[in-house]
PDB file of C-alpha atoms in Angstrom:
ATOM      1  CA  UNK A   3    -121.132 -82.109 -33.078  1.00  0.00           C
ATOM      2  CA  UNK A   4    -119.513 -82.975 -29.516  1.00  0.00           C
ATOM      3  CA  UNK A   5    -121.134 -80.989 -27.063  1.00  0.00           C
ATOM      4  CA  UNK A   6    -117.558 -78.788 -26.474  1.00  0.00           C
ATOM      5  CA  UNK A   7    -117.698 -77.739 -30.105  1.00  0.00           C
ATOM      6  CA  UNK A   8    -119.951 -75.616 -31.355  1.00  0.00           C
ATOM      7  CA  UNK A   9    -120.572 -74.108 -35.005  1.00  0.00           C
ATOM      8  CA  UNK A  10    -122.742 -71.618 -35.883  1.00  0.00           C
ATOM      9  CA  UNK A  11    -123.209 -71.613 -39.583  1.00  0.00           C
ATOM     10  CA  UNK A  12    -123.846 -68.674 -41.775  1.00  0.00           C
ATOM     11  CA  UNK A  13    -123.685 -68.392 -46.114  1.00  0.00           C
ATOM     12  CA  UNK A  14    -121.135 -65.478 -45.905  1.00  0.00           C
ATOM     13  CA  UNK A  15    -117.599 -66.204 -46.571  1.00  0.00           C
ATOM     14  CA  UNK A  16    -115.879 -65.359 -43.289  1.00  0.00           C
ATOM     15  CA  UNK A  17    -115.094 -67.950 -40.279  1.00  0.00           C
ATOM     16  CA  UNK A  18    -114.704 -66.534 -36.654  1.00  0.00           C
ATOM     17  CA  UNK A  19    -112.489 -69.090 -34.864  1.00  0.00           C
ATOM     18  CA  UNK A  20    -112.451 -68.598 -31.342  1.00  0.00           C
ATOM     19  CA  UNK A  21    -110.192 -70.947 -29.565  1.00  0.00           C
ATOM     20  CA  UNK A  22    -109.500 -69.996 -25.971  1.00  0.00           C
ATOM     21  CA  UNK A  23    -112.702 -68.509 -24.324  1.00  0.00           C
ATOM     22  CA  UNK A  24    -113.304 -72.438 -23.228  1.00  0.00           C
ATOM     23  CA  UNK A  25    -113.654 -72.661 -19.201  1.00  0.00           C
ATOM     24  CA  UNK A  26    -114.387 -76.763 -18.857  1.00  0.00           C
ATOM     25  CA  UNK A  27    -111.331 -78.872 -17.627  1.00  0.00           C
ATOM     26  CA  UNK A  28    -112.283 -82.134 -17.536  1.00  0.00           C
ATOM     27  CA  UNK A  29    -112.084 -83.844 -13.777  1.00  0.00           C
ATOM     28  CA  UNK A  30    -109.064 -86.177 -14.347  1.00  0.00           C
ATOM     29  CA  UNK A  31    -107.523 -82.825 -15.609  1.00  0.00           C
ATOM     30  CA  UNK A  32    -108.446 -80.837 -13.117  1.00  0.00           C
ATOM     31  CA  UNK A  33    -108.044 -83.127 -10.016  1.00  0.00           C
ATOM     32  CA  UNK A  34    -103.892 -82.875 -11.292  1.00  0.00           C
ATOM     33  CA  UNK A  35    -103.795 -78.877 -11.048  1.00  0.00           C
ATOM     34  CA  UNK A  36    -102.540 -76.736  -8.267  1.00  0.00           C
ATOM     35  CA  UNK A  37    -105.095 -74.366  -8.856  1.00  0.00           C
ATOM     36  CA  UNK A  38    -107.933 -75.715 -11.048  1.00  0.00           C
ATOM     37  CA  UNK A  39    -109.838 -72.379 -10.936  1.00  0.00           C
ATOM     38  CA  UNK A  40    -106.996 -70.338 -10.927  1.00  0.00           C
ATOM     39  CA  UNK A  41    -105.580 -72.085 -14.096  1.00  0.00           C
ATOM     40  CA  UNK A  42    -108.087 -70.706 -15.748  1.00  0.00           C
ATOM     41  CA  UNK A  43    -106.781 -67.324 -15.496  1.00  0.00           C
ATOM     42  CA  UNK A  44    -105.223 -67.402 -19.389  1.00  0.00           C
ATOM     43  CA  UNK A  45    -108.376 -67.740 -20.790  1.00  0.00           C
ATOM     44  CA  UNK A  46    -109.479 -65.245 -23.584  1.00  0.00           C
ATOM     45  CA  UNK A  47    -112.468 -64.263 -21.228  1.00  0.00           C
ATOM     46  CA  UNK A  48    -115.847 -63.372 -22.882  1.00  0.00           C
ATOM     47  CA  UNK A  49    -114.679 -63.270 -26.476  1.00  0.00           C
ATOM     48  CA  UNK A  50    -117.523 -65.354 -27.532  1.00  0.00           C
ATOM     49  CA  UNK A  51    -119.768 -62.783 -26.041  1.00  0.00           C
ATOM     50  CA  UNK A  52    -117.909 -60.052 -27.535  1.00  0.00           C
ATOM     51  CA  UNK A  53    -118.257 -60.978 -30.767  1.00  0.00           C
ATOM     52  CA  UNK A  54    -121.760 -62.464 -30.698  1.00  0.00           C
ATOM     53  CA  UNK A  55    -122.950 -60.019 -33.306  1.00  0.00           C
ATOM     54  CA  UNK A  56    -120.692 -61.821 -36.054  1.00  0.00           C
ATOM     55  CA  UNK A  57    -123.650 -64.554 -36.721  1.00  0.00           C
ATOM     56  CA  UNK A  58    -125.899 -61.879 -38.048  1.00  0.00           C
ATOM     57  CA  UNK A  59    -123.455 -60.837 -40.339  1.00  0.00           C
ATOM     58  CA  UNK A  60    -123.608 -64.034 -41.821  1.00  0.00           C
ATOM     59  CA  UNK A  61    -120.296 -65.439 -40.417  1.00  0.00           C
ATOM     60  CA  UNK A  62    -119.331 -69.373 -39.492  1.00  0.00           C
ATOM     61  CA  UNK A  63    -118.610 -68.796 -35.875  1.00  0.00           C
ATOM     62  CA  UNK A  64    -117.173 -71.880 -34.621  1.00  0.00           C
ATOM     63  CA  UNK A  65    -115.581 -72.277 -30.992  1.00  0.00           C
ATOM     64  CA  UNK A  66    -114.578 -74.735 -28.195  1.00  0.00           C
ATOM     65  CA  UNK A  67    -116.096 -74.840 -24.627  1.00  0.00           C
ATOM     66  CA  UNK A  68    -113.334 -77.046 -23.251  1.00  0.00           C
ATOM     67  CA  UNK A  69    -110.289 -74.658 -21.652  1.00  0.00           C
ATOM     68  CA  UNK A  70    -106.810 -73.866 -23.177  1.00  0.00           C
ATOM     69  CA  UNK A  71    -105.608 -75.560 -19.882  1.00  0.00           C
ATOM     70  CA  UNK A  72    -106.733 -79.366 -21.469  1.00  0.00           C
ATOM     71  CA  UNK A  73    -105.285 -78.829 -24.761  1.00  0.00           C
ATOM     72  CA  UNK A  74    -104.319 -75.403 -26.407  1.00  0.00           C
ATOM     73  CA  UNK A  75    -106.242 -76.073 -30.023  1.00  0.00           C
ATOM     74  CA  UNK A  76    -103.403 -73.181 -31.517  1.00  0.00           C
ATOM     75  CA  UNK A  77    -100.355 -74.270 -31.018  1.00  0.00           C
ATOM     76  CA  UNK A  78     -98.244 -76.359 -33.137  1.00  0.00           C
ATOM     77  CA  UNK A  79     -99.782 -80.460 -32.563  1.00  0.00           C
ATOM     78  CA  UNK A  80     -95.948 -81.579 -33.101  1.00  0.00           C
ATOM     79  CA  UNK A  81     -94.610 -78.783 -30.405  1.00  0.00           C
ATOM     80  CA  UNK A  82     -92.455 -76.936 -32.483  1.00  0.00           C
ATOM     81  CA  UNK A  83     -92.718 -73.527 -30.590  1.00  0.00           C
ATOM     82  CA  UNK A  84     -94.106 -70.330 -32.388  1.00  0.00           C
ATOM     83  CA  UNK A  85     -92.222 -67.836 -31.007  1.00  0.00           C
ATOM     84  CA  UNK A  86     -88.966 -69.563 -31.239  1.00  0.00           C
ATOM     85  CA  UNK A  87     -86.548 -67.940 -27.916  1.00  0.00           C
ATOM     86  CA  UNK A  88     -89.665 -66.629 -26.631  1.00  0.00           C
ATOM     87  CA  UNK A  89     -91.554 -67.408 -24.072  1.00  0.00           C
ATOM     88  CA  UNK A  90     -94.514 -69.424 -25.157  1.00  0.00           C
ATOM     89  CA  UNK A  91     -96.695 -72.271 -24.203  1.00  0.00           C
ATOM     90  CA  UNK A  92     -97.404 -75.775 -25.342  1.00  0.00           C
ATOM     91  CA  UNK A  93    -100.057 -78.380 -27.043  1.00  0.00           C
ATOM     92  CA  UNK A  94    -100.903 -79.210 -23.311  1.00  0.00           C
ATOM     93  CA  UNK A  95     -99.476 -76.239 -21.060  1.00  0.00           C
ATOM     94  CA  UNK A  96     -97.819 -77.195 -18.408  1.00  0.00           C
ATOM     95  CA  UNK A  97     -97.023 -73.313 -17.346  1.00  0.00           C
ATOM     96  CA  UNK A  98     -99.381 -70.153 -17.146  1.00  0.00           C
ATOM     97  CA  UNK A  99     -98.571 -67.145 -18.374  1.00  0.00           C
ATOM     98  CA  UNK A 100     -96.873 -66.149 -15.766  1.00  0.00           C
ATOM     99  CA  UNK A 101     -93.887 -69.070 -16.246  1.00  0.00           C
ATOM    100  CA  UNK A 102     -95.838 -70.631 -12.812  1.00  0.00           C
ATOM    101  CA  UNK A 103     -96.361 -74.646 -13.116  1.00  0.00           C
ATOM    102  CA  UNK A 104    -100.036 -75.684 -13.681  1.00  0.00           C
ATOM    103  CA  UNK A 105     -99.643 -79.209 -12.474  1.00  0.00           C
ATOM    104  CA  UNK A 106     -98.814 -80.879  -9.419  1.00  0.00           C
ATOM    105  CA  UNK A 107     -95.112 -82.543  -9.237  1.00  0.00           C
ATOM    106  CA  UNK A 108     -95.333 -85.948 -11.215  1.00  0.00           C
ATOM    107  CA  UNK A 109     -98.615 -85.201 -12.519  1.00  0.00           C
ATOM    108  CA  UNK A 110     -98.083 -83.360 -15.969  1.00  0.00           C
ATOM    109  CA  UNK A 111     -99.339 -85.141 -18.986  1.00  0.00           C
ATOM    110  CA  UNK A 112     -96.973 -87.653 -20.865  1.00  0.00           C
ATOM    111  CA  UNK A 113     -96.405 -88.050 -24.548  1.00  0.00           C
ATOM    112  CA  UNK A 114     -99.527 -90.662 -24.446  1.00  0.00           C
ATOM    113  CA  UNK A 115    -101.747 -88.723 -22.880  1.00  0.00           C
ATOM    114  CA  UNK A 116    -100.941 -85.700 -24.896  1.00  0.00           C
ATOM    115  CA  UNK A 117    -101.489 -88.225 -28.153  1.00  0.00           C
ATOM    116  CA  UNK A 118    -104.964 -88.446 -26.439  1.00  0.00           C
ATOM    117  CA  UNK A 119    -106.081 -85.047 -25.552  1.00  0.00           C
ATOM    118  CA  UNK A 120    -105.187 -84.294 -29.500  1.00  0.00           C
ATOM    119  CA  UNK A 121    -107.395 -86.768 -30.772  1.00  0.00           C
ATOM    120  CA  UNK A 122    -110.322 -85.688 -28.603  1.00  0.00           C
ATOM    121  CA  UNK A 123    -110.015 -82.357 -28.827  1.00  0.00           C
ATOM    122  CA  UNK A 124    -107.938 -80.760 -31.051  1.00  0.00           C
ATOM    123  CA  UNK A 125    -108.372 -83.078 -34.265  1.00  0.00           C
ATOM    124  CA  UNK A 126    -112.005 -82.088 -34.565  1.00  0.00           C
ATOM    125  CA  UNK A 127    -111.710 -78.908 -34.270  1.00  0.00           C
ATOM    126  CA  UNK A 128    -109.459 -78.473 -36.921  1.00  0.00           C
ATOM    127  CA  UNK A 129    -111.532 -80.686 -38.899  1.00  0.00           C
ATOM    128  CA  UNK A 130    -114.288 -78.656 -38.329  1.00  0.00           C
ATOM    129  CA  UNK A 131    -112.695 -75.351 -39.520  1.00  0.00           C
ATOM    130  CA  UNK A 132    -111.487 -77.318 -42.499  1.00  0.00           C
ATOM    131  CA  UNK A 133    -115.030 -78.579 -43.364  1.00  0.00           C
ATOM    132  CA  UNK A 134    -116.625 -75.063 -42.605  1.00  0.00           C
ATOM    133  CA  UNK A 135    -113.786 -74.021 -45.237  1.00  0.00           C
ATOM    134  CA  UNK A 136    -114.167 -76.343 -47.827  1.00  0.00           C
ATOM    135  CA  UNK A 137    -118.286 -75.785 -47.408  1.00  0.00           C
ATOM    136  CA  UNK A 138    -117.857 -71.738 -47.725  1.00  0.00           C
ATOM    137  CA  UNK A 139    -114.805 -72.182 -50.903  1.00  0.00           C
ATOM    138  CA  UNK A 140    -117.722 -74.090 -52.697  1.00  0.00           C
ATOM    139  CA  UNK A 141    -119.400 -70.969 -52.847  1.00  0.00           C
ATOM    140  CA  UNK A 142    -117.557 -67.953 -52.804  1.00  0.00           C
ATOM    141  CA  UNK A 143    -113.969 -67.516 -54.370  1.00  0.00           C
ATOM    142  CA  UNK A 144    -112.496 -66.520 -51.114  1.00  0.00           C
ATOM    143  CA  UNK A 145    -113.346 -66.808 -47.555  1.00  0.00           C
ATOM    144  CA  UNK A 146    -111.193 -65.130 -44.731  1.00  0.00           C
ATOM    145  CA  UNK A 147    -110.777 -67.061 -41.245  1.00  0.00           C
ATOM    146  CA  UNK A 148    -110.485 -64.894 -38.471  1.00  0.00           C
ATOM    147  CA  UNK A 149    -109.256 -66.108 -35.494  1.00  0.00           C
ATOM    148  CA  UNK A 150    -110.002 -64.460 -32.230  1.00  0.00           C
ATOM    149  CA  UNK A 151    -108.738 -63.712 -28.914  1.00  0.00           C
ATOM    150  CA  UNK A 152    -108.033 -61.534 -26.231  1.00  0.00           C
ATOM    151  CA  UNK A 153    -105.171 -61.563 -23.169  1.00  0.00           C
ATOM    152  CA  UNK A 154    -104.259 -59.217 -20.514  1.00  0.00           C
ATOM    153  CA  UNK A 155    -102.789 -55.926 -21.274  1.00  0.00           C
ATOM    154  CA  UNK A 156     -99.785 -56.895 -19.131  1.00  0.00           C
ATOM    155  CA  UNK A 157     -97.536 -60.227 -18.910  1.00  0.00           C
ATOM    156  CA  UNK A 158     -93.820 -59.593 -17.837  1.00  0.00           C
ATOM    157  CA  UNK A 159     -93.233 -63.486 -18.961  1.00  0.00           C
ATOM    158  CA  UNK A 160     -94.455 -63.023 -22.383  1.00  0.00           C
ATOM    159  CA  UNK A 161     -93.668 -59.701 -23.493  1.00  0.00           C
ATOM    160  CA  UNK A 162     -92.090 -56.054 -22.047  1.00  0.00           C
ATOM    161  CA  UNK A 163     -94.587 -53.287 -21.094  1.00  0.00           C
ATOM    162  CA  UNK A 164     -97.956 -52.632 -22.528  1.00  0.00           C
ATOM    163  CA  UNK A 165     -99.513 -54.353 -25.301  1.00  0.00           C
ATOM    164  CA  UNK A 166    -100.895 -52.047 -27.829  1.00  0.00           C
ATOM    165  CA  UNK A 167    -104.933 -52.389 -28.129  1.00  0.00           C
ATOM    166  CA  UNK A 168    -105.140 -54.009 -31.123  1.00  0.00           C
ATOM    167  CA  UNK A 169    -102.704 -57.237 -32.190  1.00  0.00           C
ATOM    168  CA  UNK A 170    -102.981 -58.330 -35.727  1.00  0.00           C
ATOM    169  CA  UNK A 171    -101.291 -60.920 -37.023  1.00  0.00           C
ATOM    170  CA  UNK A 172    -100.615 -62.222 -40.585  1.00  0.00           C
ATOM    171  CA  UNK A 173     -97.810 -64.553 -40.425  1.00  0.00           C
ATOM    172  CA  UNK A 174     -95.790 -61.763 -41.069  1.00  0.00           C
ATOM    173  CA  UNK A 175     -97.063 -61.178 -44.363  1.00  0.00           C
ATOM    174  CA  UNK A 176     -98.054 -64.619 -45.220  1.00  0.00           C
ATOM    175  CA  UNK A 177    -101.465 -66.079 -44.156  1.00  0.00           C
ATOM    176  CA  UNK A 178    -103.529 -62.880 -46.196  1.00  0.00           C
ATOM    177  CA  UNK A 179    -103.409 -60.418 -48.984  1.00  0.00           C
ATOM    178  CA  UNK A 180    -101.707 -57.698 -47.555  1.00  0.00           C
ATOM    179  CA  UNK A 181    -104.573 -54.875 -48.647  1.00  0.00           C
ATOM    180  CA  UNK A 182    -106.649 -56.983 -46.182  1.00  0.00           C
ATOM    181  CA  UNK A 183    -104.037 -56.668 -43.357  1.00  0.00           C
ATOM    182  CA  UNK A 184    -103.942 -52.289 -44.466  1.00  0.00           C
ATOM    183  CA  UNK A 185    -107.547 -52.646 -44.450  1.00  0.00           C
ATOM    184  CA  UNK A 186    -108.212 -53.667 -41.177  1.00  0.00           C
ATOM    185  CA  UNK A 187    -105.188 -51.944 -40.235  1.00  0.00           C
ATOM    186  CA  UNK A 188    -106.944 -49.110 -41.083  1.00  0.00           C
ATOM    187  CA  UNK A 189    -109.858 -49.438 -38.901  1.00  0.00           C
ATOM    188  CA  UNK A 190    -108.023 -50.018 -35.582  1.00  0.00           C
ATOM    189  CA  UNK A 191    -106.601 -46.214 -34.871  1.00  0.00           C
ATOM    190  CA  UNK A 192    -103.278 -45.563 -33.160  1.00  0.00           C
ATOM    191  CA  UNK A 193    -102.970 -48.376 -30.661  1.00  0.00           C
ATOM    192  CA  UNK A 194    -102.283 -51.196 -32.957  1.00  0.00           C
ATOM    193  CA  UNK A 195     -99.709 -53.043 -34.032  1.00  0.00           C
ATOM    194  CA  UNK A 196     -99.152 -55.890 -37.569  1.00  0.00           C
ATOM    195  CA  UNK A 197     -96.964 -58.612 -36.782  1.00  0.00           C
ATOM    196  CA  UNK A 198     -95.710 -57.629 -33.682  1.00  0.00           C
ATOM    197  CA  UNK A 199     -95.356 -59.596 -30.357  1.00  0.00           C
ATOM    198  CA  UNK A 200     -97.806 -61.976 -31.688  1.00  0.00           C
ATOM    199  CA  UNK A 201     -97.876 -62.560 -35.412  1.00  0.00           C
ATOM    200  CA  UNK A 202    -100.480 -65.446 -35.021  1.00  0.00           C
ATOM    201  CA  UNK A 203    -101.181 -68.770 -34.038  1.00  0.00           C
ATOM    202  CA  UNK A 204    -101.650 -72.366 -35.263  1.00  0.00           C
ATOM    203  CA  UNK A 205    -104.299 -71.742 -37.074  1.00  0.00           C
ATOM    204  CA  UNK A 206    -103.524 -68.608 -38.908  1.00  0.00           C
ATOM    205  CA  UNK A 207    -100.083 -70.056 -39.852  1.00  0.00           C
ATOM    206  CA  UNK A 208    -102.085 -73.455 -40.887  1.00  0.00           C
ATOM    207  CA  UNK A 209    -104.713 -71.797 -42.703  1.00  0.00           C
ATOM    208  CA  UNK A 210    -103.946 -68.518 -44.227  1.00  0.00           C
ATOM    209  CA  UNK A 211    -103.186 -69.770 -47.882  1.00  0.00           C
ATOM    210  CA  UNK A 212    -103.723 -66.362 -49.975  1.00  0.00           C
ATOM    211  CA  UNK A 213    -103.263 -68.624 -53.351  1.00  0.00           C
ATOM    212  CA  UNK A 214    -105.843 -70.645 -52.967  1.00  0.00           C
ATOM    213  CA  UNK A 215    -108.609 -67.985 -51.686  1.00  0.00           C
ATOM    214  CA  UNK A 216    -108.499 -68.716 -47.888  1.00  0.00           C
ATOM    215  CA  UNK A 217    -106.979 -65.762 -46.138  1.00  0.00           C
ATOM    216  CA  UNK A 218    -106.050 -66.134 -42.251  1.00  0.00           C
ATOM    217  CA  UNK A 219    -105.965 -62.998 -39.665  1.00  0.00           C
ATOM    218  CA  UNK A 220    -105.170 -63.383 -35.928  1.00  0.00           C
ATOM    219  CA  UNK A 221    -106.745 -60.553 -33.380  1.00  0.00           C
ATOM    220  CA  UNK A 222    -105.326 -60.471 -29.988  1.00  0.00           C
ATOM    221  CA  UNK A 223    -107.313 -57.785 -28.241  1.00  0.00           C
ATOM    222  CA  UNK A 224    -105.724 -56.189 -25.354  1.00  0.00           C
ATOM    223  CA  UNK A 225    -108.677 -57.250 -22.533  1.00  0.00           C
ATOM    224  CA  UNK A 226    -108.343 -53.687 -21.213  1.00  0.00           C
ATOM    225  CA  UNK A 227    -110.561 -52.924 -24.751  1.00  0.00           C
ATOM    226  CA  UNK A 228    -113.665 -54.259 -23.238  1.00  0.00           C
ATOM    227  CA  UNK A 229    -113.034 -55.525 -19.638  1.00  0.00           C
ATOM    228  CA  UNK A 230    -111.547 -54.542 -15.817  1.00  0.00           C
ATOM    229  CA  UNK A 231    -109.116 -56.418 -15.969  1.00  0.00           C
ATOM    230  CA  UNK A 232    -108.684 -56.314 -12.327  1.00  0.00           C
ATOM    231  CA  UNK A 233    -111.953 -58.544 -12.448  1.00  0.00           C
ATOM    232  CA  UNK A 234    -112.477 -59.608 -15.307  1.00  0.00           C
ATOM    233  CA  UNK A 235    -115.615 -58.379 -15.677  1.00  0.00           C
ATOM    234  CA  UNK A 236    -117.094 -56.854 -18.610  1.00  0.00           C
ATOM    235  CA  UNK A 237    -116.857 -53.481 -18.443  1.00  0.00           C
ATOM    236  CA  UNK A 238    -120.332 -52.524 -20.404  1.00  0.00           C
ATOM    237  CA  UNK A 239    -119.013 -49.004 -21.973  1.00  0.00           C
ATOM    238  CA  UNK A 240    -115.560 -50.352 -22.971  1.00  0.00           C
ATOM    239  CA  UNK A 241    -117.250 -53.356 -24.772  1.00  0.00           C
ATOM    240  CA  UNK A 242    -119.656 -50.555 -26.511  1.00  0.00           C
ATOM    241  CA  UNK A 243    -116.870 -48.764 -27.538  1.00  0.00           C
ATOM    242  CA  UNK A 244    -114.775 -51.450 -29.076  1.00  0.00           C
ATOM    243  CA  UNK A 245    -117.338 -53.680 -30.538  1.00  0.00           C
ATOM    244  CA  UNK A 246    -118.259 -51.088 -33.193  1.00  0.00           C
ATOM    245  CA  UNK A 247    -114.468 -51.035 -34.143  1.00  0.00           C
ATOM    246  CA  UNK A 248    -114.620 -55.414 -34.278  1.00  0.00           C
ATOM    247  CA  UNK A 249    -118.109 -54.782 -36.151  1.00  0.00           C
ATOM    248  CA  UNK A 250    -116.093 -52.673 -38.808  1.00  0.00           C
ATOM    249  CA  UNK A 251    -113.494 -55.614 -39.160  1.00  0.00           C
ATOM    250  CA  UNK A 252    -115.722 -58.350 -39.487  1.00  0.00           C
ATOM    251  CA  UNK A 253    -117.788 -56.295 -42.493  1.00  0.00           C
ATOM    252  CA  UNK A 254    -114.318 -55.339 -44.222  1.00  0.00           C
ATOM    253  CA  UNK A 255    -113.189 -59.034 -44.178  1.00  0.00           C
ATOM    254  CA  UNK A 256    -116.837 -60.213 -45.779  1.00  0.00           C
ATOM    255  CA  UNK A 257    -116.636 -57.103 -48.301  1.00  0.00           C
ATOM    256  CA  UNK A 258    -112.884 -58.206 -49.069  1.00  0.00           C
ATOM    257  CA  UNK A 259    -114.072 -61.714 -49.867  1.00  0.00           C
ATOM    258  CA  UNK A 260    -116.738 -61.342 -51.868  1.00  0.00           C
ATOM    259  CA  UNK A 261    -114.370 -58.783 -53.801  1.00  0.00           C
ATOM    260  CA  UNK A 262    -112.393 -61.771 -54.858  1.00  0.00           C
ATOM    261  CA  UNK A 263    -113.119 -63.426 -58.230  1.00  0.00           C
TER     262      UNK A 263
END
């Protein structure tokens, strides 16, 4: 493995993907931002400490170290948006969350570069999550991917008001058998939402093929669940309260699959 990837392997059939708690821009990247260290400020802080019980469960926990800000490994690689007439952002952002320009004038990456940045980063990724896939589908009859993330409670560019706690997205429907979407449903409480502002990413979209035993679910954790997000530290009793709550997903997506025959 590249030393930005990292996978964790277990024998049960779920994969955590967690895409976006990177921090490393590379130099040549970073010497082309306004704000290097304040381009990080989209990043899905501390999810891979969040869910660092998931390994003992038995899950594939595979994740990048290099930052959203280099190459965004969820997001359409042809840059068809996601949210069509929404605010989004791209392959290679060029804009923070807040609609505010990451790069200097001039300095944004070009079709080329973005052609590079793919192959280095985002190709193997993918490739890992399909080989962790095809390795777990040998095995069990179903396997569930579910990808990870977190993002402030708050963003007037992306969405209106407060976003509920819990986010979970199927693809509206599509990327998982809807009794596993009820299920974990189910286990979230009142501040939740299915399908709503964000009805997941690349890779649930990519994934999530119910048919053929792989079954994709997106979590986009409000950060006020286990951080200040004032700080962005970790709050220590927040993240206690939550992380039984994630615990309870993670089990109900590993009892769903091995359910399957």
């Amino acid at each position: 493995m590249p030393g930005w990837l990292a996978v964790t392997r277990g024998d049960g059939p779920l994969i955590v993907s967690i895409p976006h708690a990177g921090t490393a821009i590379p130099a040549g990247i970073a010497a082309r931002l306004h704000d290097p260290a304040g381009a990080l400020g989209d990043t899905d802080w501390h999810v891979d400490r969040l869910y660092r019980f998931a390994a003992g469960l038995g899950a594939t926990v595979i994740r990048t170290r290099r930052s959203r800000v280099a190459i965004d490994v969820n997001r359409d690689p042809t840059g068809v948006s996601l949210y069509p007439g929404q605010a989004t952002t791209g392959l290679c952002p060029v804009t923070d969350f807040a609609g505010r320009p990451l790069y200097r004038a001039g300095c944004e990456p070009g079709a080329a570069e973005i052609a590079r940045r793919r192959a280095l980063w985002f190709d193997p990724y993918h490739a890992a999550l399909d080989a962790e896939i095809a390795r777990l589908r040998a095995r069990h009859a179903a396997v569930v991917v579910y990808d990870a993330h977190s993002i402030r409670s708050e963003l007037p560019w992306l969405f209106d008001g407060r976003l509920p706690c819990f986010n979970i997205g199927t693809n509206g429907g599509a990327s998982c058998d809807p009794a596993l979407a009820a299920a974990i449903s189910g286990l979230c409480g009142p501040d939740q939402v299915l399908n709503g502002r964000f009805k997941g990413g690349w890779i649930t979209r990519r994934l999530g093929r119910p048919g053929d035993g792989v079954h994709a679910v997106q979590m986009e954790l409000a950060q006020r669940a286990y951080l200040d997000e004032a700080t962005g530290r970790i709050d220590p009793a927040r993240m206690a309260g939550v992380q039984p709550v994630l615990r309870a997903i993670l089990t109900q997506c590993l009892d769903f699959a091995k359910g399957q025959s």
